[in-house]
Coordinates of C-alpha atoms in Angstrom, one line a residue:
Chain Z
M1 CA 95.1 149.2 205.8
T2 CA 97.0 147.1 203.3
L3 CA 95.0 145.4 200.6
T4 CA 95.8 141.7 200.0
T5 CA 95.2 139.5 197.0
L6 CA 92.2 138.0 198.9
D7 CA 90.5 141.4 199.1
A8 CA 91.1 142.3 195.5
P9 CA 92.2 139.2 193.5
M10 CA 92.7 141.0 190.2
S11 CA 94.6 144.0 191.6
P12 CA 98.4 143.7 191.7
L13 CA 100.1 145.1 194.8
P14 CA 103.1 147.3 194.3
Y15 CA 106.4 145.6 195.2
R16 CA 109.9 147.0 195.0
I17 CA 112.7 144.9 193.4
R18 CA 115.4 144.6 196.1
Q19 CA 117.8 142.4 194.2
V20 CA 118.2 140.9 190.7
T21 CA 120.3 137.8 190.4
W22 CA 121.2 136.2 187.1
E23 CA 121.2 132.5 187.6
N24 CA 122.5 131.7 184.1
R25 CA 122.5 133.5 180.7
D26 CA 118.7 133.6 180.4
T27 CA 117.3 133.0 183.8
F28 CA 117.1 135.5 186.6
S29 CA 115.7 135.8 190.2
F30 CA 114.0 138.8 191.7
A31 CA 113.9 139.4 195.4
L32 CA 110.9 141.6 196.1
A33 CA 109.6 143.5 199.1
P34 CA 106.2 145.4 199.5
A35 CA 106.6 149.0 198.4
G36 CA 104.6 150.3 201.3
E37 CA 104.4 149.1 204.9
G38 CA 103.8 145.5 205.9
S39 CA 105.5 142.3 205.1
C40 CA 105.3 139.9 202.2
E41 CA 102.3 137.6 201.8
R42 CA 103.1 134.2 203.3
F43 CA 103.3 131.4 200.7
L44 CA 103.6 127.6 200.7
P45 CA 106.1 125.7 198.5
G46 CA 104.8 125.2 195.0
Q47 CA 102.7 128.4 194.9
F48 CA 103.2 131.1 192.3
N49 CA 102.6 134.8 191.9
M50 CA 101.3 136.8 188.9
L51 CA 104.0 139.4 188.3
Y52 CA 102.9 142.5 186.5
V53 CA 105.4 144.6 184.5
Y54 CA 103.6 148.0 184.5
G55 CA 102.5 148.9 181.0
V56 CA 103.6 145.6 179.5
G57 CA 101.7 142.7 181.0
E58 CA 101.4 140.0 183.6
V59 CA 102.8 136.5 183.8
P60 CA 102.8 133.7 186.3
V61 CA 106.2 133.2 188.0
S62 CA 107.2 130.5 190.4
I63 CA 108.1 131.5 193.9
S64 CA 111.6 130.1 194.4
G65 CA 112.7 131.5 197.7
D66 CA 112.6 130.4 201.3
P67 CA 109.0 130.4 202.7
A68 CA 110.5 131.3 206.2
E69 CA 111.9 134.5 204.9
G70 CA 109.2 137.0 205.7
D71 CA 110.7 140.3 204.5
M72 CA 111.4 139.4 200.9
I73 CA 109.9 137.0 198.4
V74 CA 112.0 135.5 195.6
H75 CA 110.8 134.6 192.1
T76 CA 112.8 132.9 189.3
T77 CA 112.0 133.0 185.6
R78 CA 113.5 132.9 182.2
Y79 CA 113.1 135.5 179.5
V80 CA 111.1 133.8 176.8
G81 CA 108.3 136.3 175.8
N82 CA 107.6 140.0 175.8
V83 CA 106.7 140.3 179.5
T84 CA 109.7 138.3 180.8
K85 CA 112.0 140.1 178.4
A86 CA 110.7 143.5 179.8
M87 CA 111.1 142.0 183.3
S88 CA 114.7 141.1 182.6
R89 CA 115.5 144.7 181.9
L90 CA 114.2 145.8 185.4
R91 CA 116.7 146.7 188.0
A92 CA 116.9 146.9 191.7
D93 CA 114.7 149.7 193.2
Q94 CA 112.2 149.6 190.3
M95 CA 108.6 148.6 190.9
I96 CA 106.6 145.5 189.9
G97 CA 103.0 144.4 190.5
V98 CA 102.4 141.2 192.5
R99 CA 99.2 139.2 192.7
G100 CA 99.3 136.1 194.9
P101 CA 100.4 133.8 196.2
L102 CA 98.1 131.7 194.0
G103 CA 97.5 128.0 193.5
N104 CA 98.0 125.0 195.7
H105 CA 101.2 123.6 197.1
W106 CA 103.4 120.5 197.3
P107 CA 101.8 118.1 199.8
A108 CA 105.0 117.7 201.8
G109 CA 103.0 116.9 204.9
E110 CA 101.8 113.6 203.3
A111 CA 105.4 112.5 202.9
K112 CA 106.1 112.6 206.7
G113 CA 108.0 109.5 207.7
K114 CA 108.8 108.6 204.1
D115 CA 111.7 109.2 201.8
L116 CA 111.4 112.4 199.8
L117 CA 112.5 112.3 196.1
I118 CA 112.6 115.6 194.3
V119 CA 113.2 115.4 190.5
A120 CA 113.8 118.8 188.7
G121 CA 114.4 119.5 185.1
G122 CA 115.9 122.9 184.0
I123 CA 114.0 125.8 185.5
G124 CA 111.7 123.3 187.2
L125 CA 114.1 123.5 190.1
A126 CA 112.6 127.0 190.9
P127 CA 109.2 125.9 192.3
L128 CA 110.9 123.0 194.1
R129 CA 113.5 125.1 195.9
P130 CA 111.1 126.3 198.6
L131 CA 110.1 122.6 199.2
I132 CA 113.8 121.7 199.7
Y133 CA 114.3 124.6 202.1
E134 CA 111.2 123.5 204.1
A135 CA 112.1 119.8 204.0
L136 CA 115.6 120.6 205.3
R137 CA 114.1 122.8 208.0
R138 CA 112.0 119.8 209.1
R139 CA 114.7 117.3 208.3
S140 CA 113.6 114.8 211.0
D141 CA 110.2 114.4 209.4
Y142 CA 111.6 112.5 206.5
G143 CA 113.7 109.5 205.7
K144 CA 116.1 110.1 202.9
I145 CA 116.0 113.3 200.9
V146 CA 117.2 112.8 197.3
L147 CA 117.4 115.6 194.7
L148 CA 117.9 114.6 191.1
F149 CA 118.4 117.6 188.8
G150 CA 118.6 117.5 185.1
T151 CA 119.7 120.5 183.1
R152 CA 121.0 121.3 179.6
S153 CA 124.7 121.8 180.4
P154 CA 126.9 122.7 183.4
D155 CA 126.6 126.4 182.3
D156 CA 122.8 126.3 182.5
M157 CA 122.7 125.2 186.1
L158 CA 120.5 127.2 188.4
F159 CA 121.1 128.0 192.1
R160 CA 124.8 126.9 192.1
N161 CA 125.4 128.0 195.7
E162 CA 122.5 126.0 197.1
L163 CA 123.3 123.0 195.0
R164 CA 126.9 123.1 196.4
Q165 CA 125.6 123.5 200.0
W166 CA 123.1 120.7 199.6
R167 CA 125.7 118.4 198.0
S168 CA 128.0 119.0 201.0
R169 CA 125.3 117.8 203.5
F170 CA 125.5 114.3 204.9
D171 CA 121.7 114.0 205.2
M172 CA 120.8 114.7 201.6
D173 CA 121.8 113.1 198.3
V174 CA 122.1 115.4 195.3
Q175 CA 122.8 114.1 191.8
I176 CA 123.0 116.3 188.8
C177 CA 122.7 115.2 185.2
V178 CA 123.3 117.3 182.1
D179 CA 122.4 116.7 178.4
R180 CA 125.9 117.5 177.2
A181 CA 129.2 118.6 178.7
H182 CA 132.9 118.8 178.1
Q183 CA 135.7 116.9 179.8
D184 CA 135.9 119.2 182.8
W185 CA 132.5 117.9 183.9
F186 CA 132.6 115.0 186.4
G187 CA 128.9 114.5 186.9
H188 CA 126.4 112.4 184.9
V189 CA 125.5 113.0 181.3
G190 CA 122.2 111.7 180.0
V191 CA 118.5 112.1 180.8
V192 CA 117.6 112.7 184.5
S193 CA 115.4 109.6 184.6
S194 CA 118.5 107.4 184.1
L195 CA 119.5 108.3 187.7
I196 CA 116.3 106.8 189.1
P197 CA 117.2 103.0 189.0
R198 CA 120.2 103.5 191.3
A199 CA 119.1 106.5 193.4
G200 CA 119.0 105.8 197.1
F201 CA 115.3 105.8 198.1
D202 CA 112.9 103.1 199.1
P203 CA 110.4 103.0 196.2
Y204 CA 107.6 101.6 198.4
L205 CA 108.0 104.4 201.0
T206 CA 108.7 107.4 198.9
H207 CA 106.8 110.5 197.9
A208 CA 108.1 111.9 194.6
F209 CA 107.8 115.6 193.6
I210 CA 108.6 116.4 190.0
C211 CA 108.8 119.6 188.0
G212 CA 110.2 120.2 184.5
P213 CA 109.2 120.0 180.9
E214 CA 106.1 117.8 180.5
I215 CA 108.0 115.2 178.5
M216 CA 110.7 114.9 181.1
M217 CA 108.0 114.5 183.8
V218 CA 106.3 111.7 181.9
N219 CA 109.6 110.0 181.3
T220 CA 110.5 110.3 185.0
V221 CA 107.2 109.0 186.1
E222 CA 107.7 105.9 183.9
A223 CA 111.0 105.2 185.5
L224 CA 109.6 105.7 189.0
I225 CA 106.7 103.3 188.3
K226 CA 109.2 100.8 186.9
R227 CA 111.2 101.1 190.2
G228 CA 108.0 100.4 192.2
V229 CA 106.8 103.9 193.3
S230 CA 103.0 104.0 193.2
E231 CA 101.2 106.6 191.0
E232 CA 99.4 107.9 194.1
A233 CA 102.8 108.9 195.6
I234 CA 103.9 110.9 192.6
F235 CA 103.2 114.7 192.3
V236 CA 103.8 116.9 189.4
T237 CA 103.4 120.6 188.8
M238 CA 101.7 121.6 185.5
E239 CA 102.2 124.6 183.4
R240 CA 99.6 125.9 181.0
N241 CA 98.5 129.3 179.6
M242 CA 97.6 131.0 182.9
K243 CA 96.0 134.4 182.6
C244 CA 93.8 135.3 185.6
G245 CA 95.4 133.0 188.1
I246 CA 92.1 132.5 190.0
G247 CA 90.1 130.1 187.8
L248 CA 87.9 132.7 186.1
C249 CA 89.1 133.0 182.6
G250 CA 89.5 129.3 181.7
H251 CA 92.7 129.7 179.7
C252 CA 94.6 127.1 181.7
Q253 CA 91.8 124.5 181.8
L254 CA 93.2 121.0 181.4
G255 CA 90.4 118.4 181.5
T256 CA 88.2 119.2 184.5
A257 CA 90.9 121.2 186.3
F258 CA 92.0 124.8 186.2
I259 CA 95.8 124.6 186.5
C260 CA 96.0 128.0 188.3
K261 CA 93.3 127.3 190.9
D262 CA 93.2 123.5 191.3
G263 CA 97.0 123.2 190.7
P264 CA 99.6 123.8 189.7
V265 CA 100.5 120.7 191.8
F266 CA 98.6 117.5 191.0
R267 CA 98.8 113.9 192.0
Y268 CA 100.1 112.2 188.9
D269 CA 97.2 109.6 188.5
E270 CA 94.7 112.5 188.5
M271 CA 96.5 114.3 185.7
A272 CA 97.8 111.3 183.6
P273 CA 94.7 110.8 181.5
W274 CA 94.8 114.3 180.2
L275 CA 98.5 114.3 179.3
T276 CA 98.1 112.0 176.4
I277 CA 95.4 114.1 174.7
R278 CA 97.2 116.4 172.3
E279 CA 94.2 118.7 171.8
M280 CA 94.3 119.5 175.5
Chain C
M1 CA 139.6 77.4 188.8
K2 CA 138.9 79.6 191.8
Q3 CA 139.3 82.7 189.6
H4 CA 136.7 81.4 187.2
S5 CA 134.2 80.8 189.9
E6 CA 134.6 84.4 191.2
I7 CA 134.2 85.7 187.7
G8 CA 131.1 83.5 187.2
A9 CA 129.6 84.9 190.4
M10 CA 130.3 88.5 189.2
L11 CA 128.7 87.7 185.8
A12 CA 125.7 86.1 187.4
E13 CA 125.0 89.0 189.8
H14 CA 125.4 91.8 187.1
E15 CA 122.1 93.4 186.3
F16 CA 122.5 92.9 182.6
L17 CA 122.9 89.1 183.0
R18 CA 120.6 88.6 186.0
G19 CA 118.4 85.4 185.5
M20 CA 120.7 84.0 182.8
S21 CA 121.1 80.2 183.1
S22 CA 124.2 78.9 184.9
K23 CA 125.1 77.0 181.7
H24 CA 125.4 80.3 179.8
I25 CA 127.2 82.0 182.7
A26 CA 129.7 79.1 182.7
L27 CA 130.1 79.6 179.0
M28 CA 131.0 83.3 179.4
E29 CA 133.4 82.6 182.3
E30 CA 135.7 81.1 179.7
F31 CA 136.4 84.4 178.0
T32 CA 135.7 87.0 180.7
S33 CA 138.4 88.9 182.6
V34 CA 138.2 91.8 185.1
D35 CA 139.9 95.1 184.6
T36 CA 140.2 98.4 186.4
F37 CA 140.4 101.8 184.7
H38 CA 141.5 104.9 186.4
P39 CA 140.2 108.4 185.9
G40 CA 141.2 109.6 182.4
D41 CA 142.1 106.1 181.1
Y42 CA 140.5 105.4 177.7
V43 CA 138.7 102.1 177.6
F44 CA 138.6 102.4 173.8
R45 CA 138.8 105.1 171.1
A46 CA 136.8 105.6 168.0
G47 CA 138.1 103.6 165.1
E48 CA 139.8 100.9 167.2
E49 CA 138.8 97.3 166.9
A50 CA 135.9 96.4 169.2
E51 CA 137.5 93.5 170.9
Y52 CA 135.4 93.4 174.1
T53 CA 132.1 94.3 175.5
Y54 CA 132.1 95.5 179.1
L55 CA 129.8 95.1 182.1
I56 CA 130.5 97.9 184.6
R57 CA 130.7 96.7 188.2
S58 CA 131.5 100.0 189.8
G59 CA 132.5 103.5 188.7
R60 CA 131.5 105.5 185.7
I61 CA 132.5 105.7 182.0
S62 CA 131.8 108.7 179.7
I63 CA 131.0 108.2 176.0
E64 CA 132.6 111.0 174.1
I65 CA 133.0 112.2 170.6
Y66 CA 136.0 114.3 169.6
D67 CA 135.5 117.3 167.4
P68 CA 138.6 119.3 166.4
Q69 CA 136.8 122.6 167.0
R70 CA 135.1 121.7 170.3
G71 CA 137.4 119.1 171.7
A72 CA 135.9 116.0 173.4
V73 CA 132.1 116.4 173.9
L74 CA 130.5 114.1 176.5
L75 CA 127.4 112.4 175.1
E76 CA 126.5 110.1 177.9
T77 CA 127.9 108.6 181.1
I78 CA 127.3 105.0 182.0
A79 CA 127.4 103.8 185.6
A80 CA 127.6 100.6 187.5
E81 CA 125.4 97.6 186.5
K82 CA 125.2 98.9 182.9
V83 CA 126.7 97.5 179.8
L84 CA 129.3 99.4 177.7
G85 CA 129.9 98.9 174.0
W86 CA 128.0 97.2 171.2
S87 CA 130.1 98.0 168.1
W88 CA 131.4 94.4 168.5
L89 CA 128.0 93.2 167.3
V90 CA 128.0 95.0 164.0
P91 CA 130.6 94.7 161.2
P92 CA 133.2 96.1 160.8
Y93 CA 133.5 95.7 164.6
K94 CA 135.1 99.1 165.2
W95 CA 134.2 101.5 168.0
C96 CA 132.3 104.6 166.9
F97 CA 133.0 106.8 170.0
D98 CA 135.6 107.1 172.7
A99 CA 135.0 105.7 176.2
R100 CA 136.9 107.2 179.1
A101 CA 136.8 106.4 182.8
V102 CA 135.5 109.4 184.8
E103 CA 136.3 107.7 188.1
V104 CA 138.0 104.4 189.1
T105 CA 135.9 101.8 187.2
R106 CA 136.0 98.1 187.5
M107 CA 134.5 96.1 184.6
L108 CA 134.0 92.6 183.4
C109 CA 135.5 92.4 179.9
L110 CA 133.9 89.8 177.6
N111 CA 135.9 88.8 174.5
A112 CA 133.8 89.9 171.6
E113 CA 135.0 87.3 169.0
R114 CA 134.3 84.5 171.5
L115 CA 130.9 86.0 172.2
R116 CA 130.0 86.0 168.5
Q117 CA 131.3 82.5 168.1
A118 CA 129.3 81.3 171.2
G119 CA 126.2 82.9 169.8
E120 CA 126.6 81.1 166.4
L121 CA 127.2 77.8 168.1
D122 CA 124.5 78.0 170.7
H123 CA 121.5 80.0 169.3
E124 CA 119.7 79.8 172.6
F125 CA 122.6 81.7 174.1
G126 CA 122.9 84.0 171.2
Y127 CA 119.2 84.9 171.3
E128 CA 119.2 85.4 175.1
F129 CA 122.2 87.7 174.8
H130 CA 120.9 89.7 171.9
K131 CA 117.5 90.1 173.6
R132 CA 119.1 91.7 176.5
F133 CA 121.1 94.0 174.2
T134 CA 117.9 95.0 172.4
G135 CA 116.6 96.4 175.7
V136 CA 119.8 98.4 176.1
F137 CA 119.5 99.8 172.5
A138 CA 115.9 100.8 173.1
E139 CA 116.8 102.6 176.4
R140 CA 119.8 104.4 174.9
L141 CA 118.0 105.4 171.7
R142 CA 115.2 106.9 173.7
A143 CA 117.5 108.8 176.0
A144 CA 119.5 110.1 173.0
R145 CA 116.3 111.3 171.3
L146 CA 115.2 113.1 174.4
Q147 CA 118.6 114.7 174.7
L148 CA 118.4 115.7 171.0
M149 CA 115.2 117.6 171.5
D150 CA 116.9 120.0 174.0
M151 CA 113.9 119.8 176.3
Y152 CA 115.4 122.3 178.8
G153 CA 116.1 124.9 176.2
P154 CA 113.8 127.8 175.4
L155 CA 110.7 127.0 173.4
T156 CA 111.1 128.2 169.8

């Protein structure tokens, strides 16, 4: 019998790294498969896993792969601390512990019949990629699908192959904006929210899903509200100091919510009052 | 005469001037022309006289700064319905950056000297025009500050 996270929520299950892909100079993706028998835990777009580097520590990492792919589960992270640095040194065939999938998911079902606006900043594209895969699989459920992606520079772009594929589709609008570039860049330069006034979606019939640095999300929400999108139709994913991943330790508490258990996805109007309190 | 009325219509429908009185639109018609820039064309270069301000109708312009070590660095792109250039407002009326067309770009070009004169003679017009520019300053300054903070970079 295979134990699942539900049976033992604090025990990581052993997974084997099948593939390591460097997305840019400091961000990498792991494709993982269970070390023993059985298939990967099913997940919903927006959920995350706690990844455990044996002997080093555990961190929450966004699931960035296709939810329909059952034999492998893909995560994307950037090396910023001790655990992710140790993680970046792991190679294919090595083992890693996995707890999850944890947290809630993007409420894509609520957006049926409406336009889908996805706004990603930097590595914030990682937890949105499963949503894009899923939305394209159910393409007829939505009106327009618009992806606005802001990143530091053309060299820092994630998921280049997918971005190229999505841009070449006739049923999806993809716009990329960088903070700085050289003359060989033909895209936009500036903040990603500057794309909102002219992006092709109906503001009164749109659900917006945003992930990125908090300041980018706040700025984006402001531009969306100015365009006419209601706060109730805007969803953001929050990041705080998650430790247990199941709402026990309280490290990630923000206001009345535990980001790991009640989130990480929140309707903007539910989270907005807490975002302006610095002590939170 | 026909050309003027077409330019007047283009001025009136541009986002930057939307809602401006027909009297003021007619005033600007007198010193506005239409120009097309092709990819790679420089609209202006740093240090040149700021003789016009531009209202972009279609296409995209990049604002650049040239550094001998790094070459041209793109600071911002400005797209349709936006305004390009405000160095004509502040002495010594010289451009501070380069502006280059990224794609075929059609713009309304307003003569800067005539604009300054019009603002001096008709304060109501001058105030209305400056008020709209203040919104552009605020928006661009905010965007520049956000870009400066390198928000997608690693936390240090």
